[in-house]
PDB file of C-alpha atoms in Angstrom:
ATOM      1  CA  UNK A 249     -31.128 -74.767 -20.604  1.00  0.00           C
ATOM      2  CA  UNK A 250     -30.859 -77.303 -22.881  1.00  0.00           C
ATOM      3  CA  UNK A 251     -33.387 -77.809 -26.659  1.00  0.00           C
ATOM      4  CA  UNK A 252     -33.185 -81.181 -25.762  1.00  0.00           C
ATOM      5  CA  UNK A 253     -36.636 -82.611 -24.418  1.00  0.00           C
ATOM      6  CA  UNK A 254     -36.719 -84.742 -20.897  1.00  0.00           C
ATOM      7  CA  UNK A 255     -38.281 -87.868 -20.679  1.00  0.00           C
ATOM      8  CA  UNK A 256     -41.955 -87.468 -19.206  1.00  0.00           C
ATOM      9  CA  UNK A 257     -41.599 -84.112 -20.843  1.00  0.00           C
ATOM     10  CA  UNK A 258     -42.256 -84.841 -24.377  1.00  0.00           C
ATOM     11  CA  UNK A 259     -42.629 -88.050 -25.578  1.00  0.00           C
ATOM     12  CA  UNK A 260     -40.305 -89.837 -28.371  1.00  0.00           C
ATOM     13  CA  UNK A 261     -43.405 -90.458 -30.633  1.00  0.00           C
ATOM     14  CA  UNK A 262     -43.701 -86.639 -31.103  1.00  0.00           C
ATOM     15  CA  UNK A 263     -41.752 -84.601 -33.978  1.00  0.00           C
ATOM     16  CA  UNK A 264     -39.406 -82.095 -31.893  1.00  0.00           C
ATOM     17  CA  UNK A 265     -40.056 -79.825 -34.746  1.00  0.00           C
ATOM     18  CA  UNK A 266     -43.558 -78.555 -32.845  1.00  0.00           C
ATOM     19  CA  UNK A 267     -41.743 -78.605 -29.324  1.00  0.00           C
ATOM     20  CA  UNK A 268     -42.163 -79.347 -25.777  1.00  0.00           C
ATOM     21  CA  UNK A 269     -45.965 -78.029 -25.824  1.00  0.00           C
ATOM     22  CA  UNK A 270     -46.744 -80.900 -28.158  1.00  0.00           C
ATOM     23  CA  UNK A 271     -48.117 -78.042 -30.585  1.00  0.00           C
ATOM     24  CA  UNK A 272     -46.242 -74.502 -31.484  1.00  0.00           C
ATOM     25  CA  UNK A 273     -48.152 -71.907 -30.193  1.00  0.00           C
ATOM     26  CA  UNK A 274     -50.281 -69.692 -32.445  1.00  0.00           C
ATOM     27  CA  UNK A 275     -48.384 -66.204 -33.005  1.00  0.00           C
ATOM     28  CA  UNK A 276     -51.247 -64.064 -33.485  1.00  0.00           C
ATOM     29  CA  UNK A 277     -53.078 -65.571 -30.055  1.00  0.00           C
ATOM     30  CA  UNK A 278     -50.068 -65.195 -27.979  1.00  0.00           C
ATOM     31  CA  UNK A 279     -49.906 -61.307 -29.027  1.00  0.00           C
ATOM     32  CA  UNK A 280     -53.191 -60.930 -28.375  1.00  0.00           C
ATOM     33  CA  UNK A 281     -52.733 -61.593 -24.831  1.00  0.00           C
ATOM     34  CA  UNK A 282     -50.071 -59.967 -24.551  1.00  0.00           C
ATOM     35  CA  UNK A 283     -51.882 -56.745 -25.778  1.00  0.00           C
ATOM     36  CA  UNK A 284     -54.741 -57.520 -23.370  1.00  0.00           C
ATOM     37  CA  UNK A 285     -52.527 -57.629 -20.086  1.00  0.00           C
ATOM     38  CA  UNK A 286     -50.548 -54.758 -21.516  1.00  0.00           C
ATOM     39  CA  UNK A 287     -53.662 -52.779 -21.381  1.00  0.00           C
ATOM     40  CA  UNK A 288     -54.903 -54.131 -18.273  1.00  0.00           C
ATOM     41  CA  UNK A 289     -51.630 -53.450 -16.194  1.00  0.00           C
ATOM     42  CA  UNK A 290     -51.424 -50.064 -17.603  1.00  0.00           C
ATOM     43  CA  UNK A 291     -55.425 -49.437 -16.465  1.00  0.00           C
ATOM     44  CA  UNK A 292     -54.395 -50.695 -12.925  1.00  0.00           C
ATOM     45  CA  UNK A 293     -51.508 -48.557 -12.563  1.00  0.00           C
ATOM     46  CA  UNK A 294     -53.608 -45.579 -13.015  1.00  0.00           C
ATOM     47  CA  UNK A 295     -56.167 -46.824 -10.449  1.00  0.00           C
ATOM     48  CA  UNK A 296     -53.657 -47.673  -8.216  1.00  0.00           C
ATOM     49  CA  UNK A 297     -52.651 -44.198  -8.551  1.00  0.00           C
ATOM     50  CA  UNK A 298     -55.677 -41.936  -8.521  1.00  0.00           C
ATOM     51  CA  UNK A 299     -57.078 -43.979  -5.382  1.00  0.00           C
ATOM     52  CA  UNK A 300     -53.886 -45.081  -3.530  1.00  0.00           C
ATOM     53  CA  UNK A 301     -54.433 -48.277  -3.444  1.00  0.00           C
ATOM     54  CA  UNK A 302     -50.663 -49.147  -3.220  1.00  0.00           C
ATOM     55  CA  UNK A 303     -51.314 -52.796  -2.193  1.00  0.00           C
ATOM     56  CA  UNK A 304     -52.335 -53.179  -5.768  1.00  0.00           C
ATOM     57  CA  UNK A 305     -48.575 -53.346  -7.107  1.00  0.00           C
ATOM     58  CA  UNK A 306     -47.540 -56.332  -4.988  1.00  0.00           C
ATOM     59  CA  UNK A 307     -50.788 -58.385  -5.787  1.00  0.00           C
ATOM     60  CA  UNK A 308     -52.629 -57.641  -9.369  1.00  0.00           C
ATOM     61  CA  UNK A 309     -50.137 -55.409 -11.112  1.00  0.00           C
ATOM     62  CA  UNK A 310     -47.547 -58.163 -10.058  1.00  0.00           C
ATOM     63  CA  UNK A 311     -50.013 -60.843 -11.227  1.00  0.00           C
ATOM     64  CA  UNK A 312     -50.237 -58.915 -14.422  1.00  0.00           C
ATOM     65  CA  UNK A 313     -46.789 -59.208 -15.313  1.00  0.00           C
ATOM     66  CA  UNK A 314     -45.834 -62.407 -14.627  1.00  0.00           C
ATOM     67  CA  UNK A 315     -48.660 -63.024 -17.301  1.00  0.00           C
ATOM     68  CA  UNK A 316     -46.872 -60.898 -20.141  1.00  0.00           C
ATOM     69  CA  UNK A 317     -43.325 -62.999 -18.893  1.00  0.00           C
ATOM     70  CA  UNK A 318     -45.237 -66.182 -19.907  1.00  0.00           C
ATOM     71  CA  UNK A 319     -47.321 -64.969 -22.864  1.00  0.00           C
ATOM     72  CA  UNK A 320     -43.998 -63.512 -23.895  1.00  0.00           C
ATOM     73  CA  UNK A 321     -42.135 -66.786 -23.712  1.00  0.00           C
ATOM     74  CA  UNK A 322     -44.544 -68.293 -25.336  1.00  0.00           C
ATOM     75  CA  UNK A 323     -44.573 -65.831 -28.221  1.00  0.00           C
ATOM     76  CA  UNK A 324     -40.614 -66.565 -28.433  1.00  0.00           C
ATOM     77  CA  UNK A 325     -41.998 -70.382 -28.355  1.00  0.00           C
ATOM     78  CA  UNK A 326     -44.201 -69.725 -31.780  1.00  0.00           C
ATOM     79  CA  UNK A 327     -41.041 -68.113 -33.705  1.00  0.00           C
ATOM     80  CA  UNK A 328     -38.491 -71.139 -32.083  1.00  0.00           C
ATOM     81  CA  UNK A 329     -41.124 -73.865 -31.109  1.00  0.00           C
ATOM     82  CA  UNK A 330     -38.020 -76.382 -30.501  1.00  0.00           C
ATOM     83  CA  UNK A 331     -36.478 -74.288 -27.526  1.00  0.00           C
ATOM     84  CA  UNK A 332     -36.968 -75.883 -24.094  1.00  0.00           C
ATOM     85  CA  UNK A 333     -35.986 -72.225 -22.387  1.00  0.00           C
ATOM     86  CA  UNK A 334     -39.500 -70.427 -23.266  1.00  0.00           C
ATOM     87  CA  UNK A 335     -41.654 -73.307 -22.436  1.00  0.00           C
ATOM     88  CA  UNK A 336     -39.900 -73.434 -18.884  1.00  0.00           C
ATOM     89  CA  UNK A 337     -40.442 -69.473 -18.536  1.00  0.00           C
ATOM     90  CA  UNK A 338     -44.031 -69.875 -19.856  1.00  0.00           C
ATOM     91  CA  UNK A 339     -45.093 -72.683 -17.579  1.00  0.00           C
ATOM     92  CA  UNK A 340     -43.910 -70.640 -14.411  1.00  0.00           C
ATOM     93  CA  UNK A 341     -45.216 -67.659 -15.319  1.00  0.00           C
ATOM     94  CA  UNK A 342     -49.066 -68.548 -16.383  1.00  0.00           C
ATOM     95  CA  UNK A 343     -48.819 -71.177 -13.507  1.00  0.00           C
ATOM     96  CA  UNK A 344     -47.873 -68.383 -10.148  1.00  0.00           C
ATOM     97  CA  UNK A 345     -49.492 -65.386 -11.790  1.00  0.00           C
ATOM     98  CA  UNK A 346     -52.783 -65.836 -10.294  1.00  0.00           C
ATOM     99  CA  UNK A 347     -51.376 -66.508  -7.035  1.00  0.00           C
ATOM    100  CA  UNK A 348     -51.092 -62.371  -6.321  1.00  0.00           C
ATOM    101  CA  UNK A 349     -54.094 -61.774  -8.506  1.00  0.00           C
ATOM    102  CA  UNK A 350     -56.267 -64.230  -5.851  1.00  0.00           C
ATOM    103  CA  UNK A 351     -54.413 -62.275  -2.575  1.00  0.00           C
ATOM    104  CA  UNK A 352     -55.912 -59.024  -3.863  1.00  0.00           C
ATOM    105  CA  UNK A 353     -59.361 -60.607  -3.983  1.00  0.00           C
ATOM    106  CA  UNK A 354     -58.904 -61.660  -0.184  1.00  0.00           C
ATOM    107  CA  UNK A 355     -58.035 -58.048   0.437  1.00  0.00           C
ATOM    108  CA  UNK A 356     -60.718 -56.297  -0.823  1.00  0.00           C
ATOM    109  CA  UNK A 357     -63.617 -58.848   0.497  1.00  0.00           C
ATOM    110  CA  UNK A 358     -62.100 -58.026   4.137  1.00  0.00           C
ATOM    111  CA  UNK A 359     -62.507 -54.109   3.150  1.00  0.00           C
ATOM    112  CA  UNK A 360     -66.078 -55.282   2.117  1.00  0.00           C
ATOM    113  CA  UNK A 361     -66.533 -56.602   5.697  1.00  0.00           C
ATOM    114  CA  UNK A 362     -65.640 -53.625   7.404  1.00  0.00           C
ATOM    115  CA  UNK A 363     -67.529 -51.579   5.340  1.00  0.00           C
ATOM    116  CA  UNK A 364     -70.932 -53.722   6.021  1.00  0.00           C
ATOM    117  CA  UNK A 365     -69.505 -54.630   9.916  1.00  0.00           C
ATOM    118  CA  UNK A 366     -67.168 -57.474  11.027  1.00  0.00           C
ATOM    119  CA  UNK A 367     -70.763 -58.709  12.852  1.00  0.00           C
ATOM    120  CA  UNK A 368     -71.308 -60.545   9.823  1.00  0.00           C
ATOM    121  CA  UNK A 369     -68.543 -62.402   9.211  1.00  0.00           C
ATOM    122  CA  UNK A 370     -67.061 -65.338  10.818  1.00  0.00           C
ATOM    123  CA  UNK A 371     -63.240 -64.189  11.456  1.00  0.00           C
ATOM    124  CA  UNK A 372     -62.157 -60.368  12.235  1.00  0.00           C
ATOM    125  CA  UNK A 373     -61.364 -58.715   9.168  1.00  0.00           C
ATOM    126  CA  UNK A 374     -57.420 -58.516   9.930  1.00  0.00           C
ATOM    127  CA  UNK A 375     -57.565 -62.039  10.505  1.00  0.00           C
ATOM    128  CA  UNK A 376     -59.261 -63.417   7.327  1.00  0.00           C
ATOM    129  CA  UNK A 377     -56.812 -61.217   5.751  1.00  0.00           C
ATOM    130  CA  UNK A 378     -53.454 -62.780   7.064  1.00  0.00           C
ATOM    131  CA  UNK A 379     -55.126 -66.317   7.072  1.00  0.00           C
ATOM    132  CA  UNK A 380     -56.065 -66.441   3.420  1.00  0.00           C
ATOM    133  CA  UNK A 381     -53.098 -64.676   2.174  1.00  0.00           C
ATOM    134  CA  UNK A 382     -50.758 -66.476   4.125  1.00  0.00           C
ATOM    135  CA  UNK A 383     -52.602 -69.563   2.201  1.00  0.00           C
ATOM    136  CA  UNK A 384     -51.736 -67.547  -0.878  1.00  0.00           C
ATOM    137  CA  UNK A 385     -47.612 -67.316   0.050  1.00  0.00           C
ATOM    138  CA  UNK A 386     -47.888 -70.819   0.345  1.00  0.00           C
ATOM    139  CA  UNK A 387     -49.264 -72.177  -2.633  1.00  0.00           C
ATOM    140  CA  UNK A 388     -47.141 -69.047  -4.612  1.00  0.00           C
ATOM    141  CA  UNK A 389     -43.693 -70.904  -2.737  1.00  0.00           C
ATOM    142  CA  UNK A 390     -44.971 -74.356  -3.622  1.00  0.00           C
ATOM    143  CA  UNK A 391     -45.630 -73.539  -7.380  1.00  0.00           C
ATOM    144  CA  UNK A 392     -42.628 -71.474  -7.560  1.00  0.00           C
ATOM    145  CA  UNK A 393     -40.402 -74.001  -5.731  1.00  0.00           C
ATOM    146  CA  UNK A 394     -42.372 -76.845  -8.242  1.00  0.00           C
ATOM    147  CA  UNK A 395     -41.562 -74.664 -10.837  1.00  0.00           C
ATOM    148  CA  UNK A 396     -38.081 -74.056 -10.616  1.00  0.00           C
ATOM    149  CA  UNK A 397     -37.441 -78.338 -10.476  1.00  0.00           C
ATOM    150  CA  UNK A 398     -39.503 -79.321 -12.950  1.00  0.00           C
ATOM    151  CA  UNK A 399     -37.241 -76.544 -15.206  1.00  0.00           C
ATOM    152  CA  UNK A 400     -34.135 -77.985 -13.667  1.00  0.00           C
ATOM    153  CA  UNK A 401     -35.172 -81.484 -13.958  1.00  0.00           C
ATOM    154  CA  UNK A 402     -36.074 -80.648 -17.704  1.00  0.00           C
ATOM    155  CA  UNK A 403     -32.613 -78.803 -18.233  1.00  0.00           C
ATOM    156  CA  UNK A 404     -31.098 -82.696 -17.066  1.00  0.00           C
ATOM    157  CA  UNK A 405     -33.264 -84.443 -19.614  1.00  0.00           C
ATOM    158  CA  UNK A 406     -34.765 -86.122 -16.848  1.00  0.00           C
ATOM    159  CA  UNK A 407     -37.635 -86.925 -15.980  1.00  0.00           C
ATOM    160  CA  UNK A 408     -40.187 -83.655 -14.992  1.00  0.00           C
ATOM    161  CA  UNK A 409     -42.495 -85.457 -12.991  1.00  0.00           C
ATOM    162  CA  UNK A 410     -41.044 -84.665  -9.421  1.00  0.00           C
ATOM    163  CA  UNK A 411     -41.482 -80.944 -10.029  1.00  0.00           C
ATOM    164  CA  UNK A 412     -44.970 -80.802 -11.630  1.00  0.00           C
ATOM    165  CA  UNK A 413     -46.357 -82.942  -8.792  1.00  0.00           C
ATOM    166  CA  UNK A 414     -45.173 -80.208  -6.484  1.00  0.00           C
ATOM    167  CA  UNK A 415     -46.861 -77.126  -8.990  1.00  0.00           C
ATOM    168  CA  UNK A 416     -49.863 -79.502  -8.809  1.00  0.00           C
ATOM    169  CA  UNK A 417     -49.793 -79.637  -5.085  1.00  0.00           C
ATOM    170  CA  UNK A 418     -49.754 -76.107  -5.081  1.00  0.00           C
ATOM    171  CA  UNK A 419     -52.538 -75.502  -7.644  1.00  0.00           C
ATOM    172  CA  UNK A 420     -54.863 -77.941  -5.504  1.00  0.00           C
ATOM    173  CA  UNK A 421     -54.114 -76.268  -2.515  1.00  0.00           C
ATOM    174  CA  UNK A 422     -55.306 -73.047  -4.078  1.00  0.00           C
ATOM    175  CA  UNK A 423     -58.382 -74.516  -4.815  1.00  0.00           C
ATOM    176  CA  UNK A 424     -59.121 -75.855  -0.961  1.00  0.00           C
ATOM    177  CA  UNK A 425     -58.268 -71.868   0.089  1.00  0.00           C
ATOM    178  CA  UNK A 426     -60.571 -70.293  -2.759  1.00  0.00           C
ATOM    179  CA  UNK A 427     -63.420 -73.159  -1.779  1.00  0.00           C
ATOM    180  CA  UNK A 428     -63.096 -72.007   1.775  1.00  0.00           C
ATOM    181  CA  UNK A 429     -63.031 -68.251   0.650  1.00  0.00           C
ATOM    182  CA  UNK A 430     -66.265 -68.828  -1.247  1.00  0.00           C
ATOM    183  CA  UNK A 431     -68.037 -70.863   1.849  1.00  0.00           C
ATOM    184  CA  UNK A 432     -66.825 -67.714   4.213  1.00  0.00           C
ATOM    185  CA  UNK A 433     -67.999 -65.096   1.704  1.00  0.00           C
ATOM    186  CA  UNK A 434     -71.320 -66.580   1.309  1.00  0.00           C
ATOM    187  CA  UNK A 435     -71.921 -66.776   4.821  1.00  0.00           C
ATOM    188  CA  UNK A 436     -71.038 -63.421   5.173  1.00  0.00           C
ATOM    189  CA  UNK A 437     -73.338 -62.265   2.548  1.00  0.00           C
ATOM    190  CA  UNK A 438     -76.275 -64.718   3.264  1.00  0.00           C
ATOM    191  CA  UNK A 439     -75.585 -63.319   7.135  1.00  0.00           C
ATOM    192  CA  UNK A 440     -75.717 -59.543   5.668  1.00  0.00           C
ATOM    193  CA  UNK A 441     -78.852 -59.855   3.530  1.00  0.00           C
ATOM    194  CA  UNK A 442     -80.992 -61.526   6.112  1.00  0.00           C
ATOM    195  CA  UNK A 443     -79.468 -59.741   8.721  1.00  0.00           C
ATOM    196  CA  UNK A 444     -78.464 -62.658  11.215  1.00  0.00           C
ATOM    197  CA  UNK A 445     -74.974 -61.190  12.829  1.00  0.00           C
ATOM    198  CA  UNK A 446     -72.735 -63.983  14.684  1.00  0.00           C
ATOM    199  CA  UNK A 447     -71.632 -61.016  17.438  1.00  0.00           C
ATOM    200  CA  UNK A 448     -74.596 -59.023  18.453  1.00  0.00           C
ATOM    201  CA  UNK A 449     -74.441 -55.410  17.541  1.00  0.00           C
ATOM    202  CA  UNK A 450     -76.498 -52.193  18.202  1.00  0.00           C
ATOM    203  CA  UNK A 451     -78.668 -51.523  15.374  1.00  0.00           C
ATOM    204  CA  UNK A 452     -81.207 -48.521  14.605  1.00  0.00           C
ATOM    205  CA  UNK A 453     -84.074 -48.679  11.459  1.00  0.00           C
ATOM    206  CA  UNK A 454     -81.848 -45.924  10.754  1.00  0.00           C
ATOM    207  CA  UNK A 455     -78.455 -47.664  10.731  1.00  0.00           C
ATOM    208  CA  UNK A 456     -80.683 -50.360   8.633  1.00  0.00           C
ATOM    209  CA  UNK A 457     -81.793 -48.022   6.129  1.00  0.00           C
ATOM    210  CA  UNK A 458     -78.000 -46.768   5.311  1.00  0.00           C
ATOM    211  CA  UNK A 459     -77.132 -49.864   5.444  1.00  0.00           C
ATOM    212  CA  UNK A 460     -79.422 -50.564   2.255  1.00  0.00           C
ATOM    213  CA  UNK A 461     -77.695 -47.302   0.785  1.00  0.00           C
ATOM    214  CA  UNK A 462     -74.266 -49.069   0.992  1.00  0.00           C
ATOM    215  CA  UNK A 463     -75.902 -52.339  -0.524  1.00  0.00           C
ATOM    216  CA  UNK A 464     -76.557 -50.451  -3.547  1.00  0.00           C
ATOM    217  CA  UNK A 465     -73.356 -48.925  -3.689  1.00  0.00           C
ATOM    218  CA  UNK A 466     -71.469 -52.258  -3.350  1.00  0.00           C
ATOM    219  CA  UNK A 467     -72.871 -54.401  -5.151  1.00  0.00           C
ATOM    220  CA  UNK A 468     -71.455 -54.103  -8.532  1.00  0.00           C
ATOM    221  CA  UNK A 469     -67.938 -54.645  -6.318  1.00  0.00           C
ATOM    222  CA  UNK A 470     -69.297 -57.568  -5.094  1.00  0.00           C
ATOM    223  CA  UNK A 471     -70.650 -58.772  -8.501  1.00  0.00           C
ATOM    224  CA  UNK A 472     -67.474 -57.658  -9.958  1.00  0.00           C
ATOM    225  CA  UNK A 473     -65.312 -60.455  -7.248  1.00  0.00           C
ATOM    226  CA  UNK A 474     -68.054 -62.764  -8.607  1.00  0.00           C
ATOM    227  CA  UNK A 475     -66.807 -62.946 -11.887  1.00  0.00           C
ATOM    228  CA  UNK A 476     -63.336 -63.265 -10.917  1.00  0.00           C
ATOM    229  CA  UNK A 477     -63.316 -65.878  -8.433  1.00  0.00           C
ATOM    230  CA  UNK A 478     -65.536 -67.737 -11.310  1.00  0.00           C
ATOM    231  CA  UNK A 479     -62.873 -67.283 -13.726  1.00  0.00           C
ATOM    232  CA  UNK A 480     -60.164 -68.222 -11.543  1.00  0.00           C
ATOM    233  CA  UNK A 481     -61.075 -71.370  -9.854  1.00  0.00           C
ATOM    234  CA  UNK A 482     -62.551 -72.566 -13.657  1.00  0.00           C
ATOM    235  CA  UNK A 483     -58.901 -71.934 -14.391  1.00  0.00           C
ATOM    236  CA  UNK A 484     -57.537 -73.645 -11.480  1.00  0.00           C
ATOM    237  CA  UNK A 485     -59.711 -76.872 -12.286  1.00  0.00           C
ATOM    238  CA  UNK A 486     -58.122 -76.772 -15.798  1.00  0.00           C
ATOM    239  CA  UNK A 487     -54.426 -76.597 -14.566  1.00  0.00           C
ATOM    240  CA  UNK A 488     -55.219 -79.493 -12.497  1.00  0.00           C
ATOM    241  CA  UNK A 489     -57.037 -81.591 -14.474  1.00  0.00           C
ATOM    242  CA  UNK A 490     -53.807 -80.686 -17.092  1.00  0.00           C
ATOM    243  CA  UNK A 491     -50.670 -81.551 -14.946  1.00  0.00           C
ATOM    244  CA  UNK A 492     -52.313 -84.586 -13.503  1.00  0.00           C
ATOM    245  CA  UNK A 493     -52.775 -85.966 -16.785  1.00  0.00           C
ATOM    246  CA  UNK A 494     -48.978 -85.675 -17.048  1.00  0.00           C
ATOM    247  CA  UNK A 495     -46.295 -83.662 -19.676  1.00  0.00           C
ATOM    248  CA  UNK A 496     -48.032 -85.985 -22.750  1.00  0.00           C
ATOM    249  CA  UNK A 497     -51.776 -85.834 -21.892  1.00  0.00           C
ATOM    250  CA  UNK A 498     -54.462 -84.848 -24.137  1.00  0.00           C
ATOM    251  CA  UNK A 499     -55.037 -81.406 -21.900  1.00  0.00           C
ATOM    252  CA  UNK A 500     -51.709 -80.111 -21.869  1.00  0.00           C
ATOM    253  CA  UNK A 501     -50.835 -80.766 -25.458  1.00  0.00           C
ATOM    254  CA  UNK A 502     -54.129 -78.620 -26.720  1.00  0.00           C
ATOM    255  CA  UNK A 503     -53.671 -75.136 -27.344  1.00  0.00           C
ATOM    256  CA  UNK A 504     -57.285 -74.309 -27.623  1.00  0.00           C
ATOM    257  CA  UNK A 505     -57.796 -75.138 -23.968  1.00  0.00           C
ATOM    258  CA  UNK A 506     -55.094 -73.190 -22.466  1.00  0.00           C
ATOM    259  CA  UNK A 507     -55.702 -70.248 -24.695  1.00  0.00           C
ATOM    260  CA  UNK A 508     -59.760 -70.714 -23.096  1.00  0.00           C
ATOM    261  CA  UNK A 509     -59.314 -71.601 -19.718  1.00  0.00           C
ATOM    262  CA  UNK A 510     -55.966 -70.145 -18.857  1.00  0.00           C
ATOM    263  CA  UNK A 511     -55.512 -67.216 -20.774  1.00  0.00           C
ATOM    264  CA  UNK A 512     -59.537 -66.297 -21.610  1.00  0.00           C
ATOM    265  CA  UNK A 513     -60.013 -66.451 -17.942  1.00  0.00           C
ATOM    266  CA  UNK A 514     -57.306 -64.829 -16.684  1.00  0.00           C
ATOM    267  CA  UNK A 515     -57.796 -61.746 -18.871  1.00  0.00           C
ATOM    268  CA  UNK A 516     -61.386 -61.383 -18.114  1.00  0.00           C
ATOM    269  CA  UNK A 517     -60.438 -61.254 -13.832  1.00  0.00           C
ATOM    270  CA  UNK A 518     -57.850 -58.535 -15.105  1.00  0.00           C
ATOM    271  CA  UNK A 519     -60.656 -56.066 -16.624  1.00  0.00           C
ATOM    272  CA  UNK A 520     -63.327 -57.261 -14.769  1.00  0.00           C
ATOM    273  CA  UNK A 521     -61.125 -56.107 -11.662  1.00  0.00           C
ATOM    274  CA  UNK A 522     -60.079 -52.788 -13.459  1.00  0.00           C
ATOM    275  CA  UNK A 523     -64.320 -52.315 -14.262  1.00  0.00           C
ATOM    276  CA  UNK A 524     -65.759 -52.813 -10.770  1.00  0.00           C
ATOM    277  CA  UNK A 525     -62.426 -51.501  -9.263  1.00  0.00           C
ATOM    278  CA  UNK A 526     -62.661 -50.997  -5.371  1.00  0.00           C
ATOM    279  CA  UNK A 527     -61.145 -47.726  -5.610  1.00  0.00           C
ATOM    280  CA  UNK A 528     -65.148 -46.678  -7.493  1.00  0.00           C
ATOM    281  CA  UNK A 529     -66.286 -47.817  -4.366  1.00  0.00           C
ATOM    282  CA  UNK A 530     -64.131 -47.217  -1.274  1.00  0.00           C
ATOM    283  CA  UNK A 531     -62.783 -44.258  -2.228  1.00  0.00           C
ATOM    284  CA  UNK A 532     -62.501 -41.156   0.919  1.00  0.00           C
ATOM    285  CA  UNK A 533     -63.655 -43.547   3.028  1.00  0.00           C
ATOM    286  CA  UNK A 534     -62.603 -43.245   6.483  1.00  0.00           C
ATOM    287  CA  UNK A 535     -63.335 -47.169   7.656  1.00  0.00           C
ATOM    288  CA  UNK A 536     -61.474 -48.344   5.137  1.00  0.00           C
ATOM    289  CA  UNK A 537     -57.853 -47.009   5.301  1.00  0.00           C
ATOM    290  CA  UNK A 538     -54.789 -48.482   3.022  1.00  0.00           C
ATOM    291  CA  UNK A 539     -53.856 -51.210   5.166  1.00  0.00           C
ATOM    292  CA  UNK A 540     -57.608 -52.703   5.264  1.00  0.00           C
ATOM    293  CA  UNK A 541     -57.868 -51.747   9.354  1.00  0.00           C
ATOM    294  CA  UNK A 542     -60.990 -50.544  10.291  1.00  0.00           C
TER     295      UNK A 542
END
């Protein structure tokens, strides 16, 4: 790939000698990170381990390293700020990473519904599953696909536009699924507390009173998605709101804001995932086997 910087990319007016990012990125900062995701990975192989949760590999542990590949390039960006190669690995990797890490909060909000009863929520649990992931495949082949022409186009010196249109496609149509994930959740919940099933099901005072029990029980899981989903669509908004500004805008070339609302956010889903883990919750029970059926 060539040091050379594309027009749309980086604009004349700047001094190459800070790079594509507009700014060179803080050393200290970008090892930071890359000791917090370090740690976090590490804690999620273990759970995914002791509980068996093997689905965690291909979702958050994969989310977790695509984040060290772009804090790393990034690091290699604050020791040669004038290479175009690390900014290109950088902006894939911090862009698709939260792609898995959203998939794994689909997953475990369908084990929540089986655990409370699929009478509560609006689609089967298998099917709000493969809908909302399959959303998630999407917008991960649109950013990656976006991704990989924006780096090409930049490798041209050519404009970069075409391909961060398509990340930014992606990106918004993460948003639309997570929007919809939150109405469907909330319904589900709202549905739950008040208990107003859509399908009718036989219910004791008993089967009510356990059904507090597992309330109790779940709830920190369920504060614990909370927090995540907060973090990541805050982070979403900022990626949009930064590519459609363009390569030159005042979002993208400020390194406090992506070190805030990509990176800040990002690493508090990671632990706030490994500290209300659904293994804590789930674990030896029968409903809930490894592939989420019932």
């Amino acid at each position: 790939m060539s040091a050379g910087y594309p027009i749309g990319l980086v604009s004349d007016t700047v001094d190459t000698n800070i790079g594509p990012y507009n700014y060179v990125p803080t050393q200290w900062i970008c090892i930071m990170f890359l000791a917090l995701f370090g740690v976090s990975i590490a804690l999620h192989l273990f759970e995914s381990l002791v509980f068996r949760m093997w689905w965690l590999t291909p979702t958050v542990i994969l989310a977790g390293l695509l984040e060290v590949l772009g804090w790393s390039a990034r690091l290699w960006s604050s020791i040669n700020p004038s290479l175009l190669t690390p900014y290109e690995i950088q902006l894939v990797g911090t862009i698709v990473a939260p792609t898995p890490f959203i998939a794994a909060n689909f997953l475990v909000l369908g084990r929540i519904i089986i655990w409370f009863g699929p009478q509560y929520s609006r689609l089967p649990p298998k099917l709000y599953t493969i809908l909302f992931c399959s959303f998630d495949v999407i917008c991960l082949v649109i950013q990656a696909v976006g991704g990989a022409i924006a780096a090409s186009e930049a490798s041209q010196n050519v404009s970069a536009t075409e391909g961060g249109n398509i990340m930014l496609g992606g990106i918004v149509i993460q948003m639309v699924s997570m929007v919809i994930y939150v109405i469907c959740a909330g319904e589900f919940f709202l549905r739950l507390r008040h208990n107003t099933p859509i399908r009718e099901k036989n219910s004791t005072l008993a089967a009510e009173d356990k059904q507090v029990t597992q309330w109790n029980r779940v709830r920190w899981l369920v504060l614990g998605l909370v927090i995540q989903t907060t973090c990541l669509f805050i982070r979403s908004v900022y990626r949009t709101i930064e590519l459609s500004n363009g390569w030159n805008g005042p979002i993208i070339s400020n390194q406090v804001y992506f070190n805030v609302f990509d990176g800040a956010m990002m690493t508090i889903a990671f632990f706030a995932f490994n500290a209300f883990h659904p293994g804590f919750f789930f674990k030896n029970d029968h409903r809930v086997s490894s592939n989420g059926n019932a």
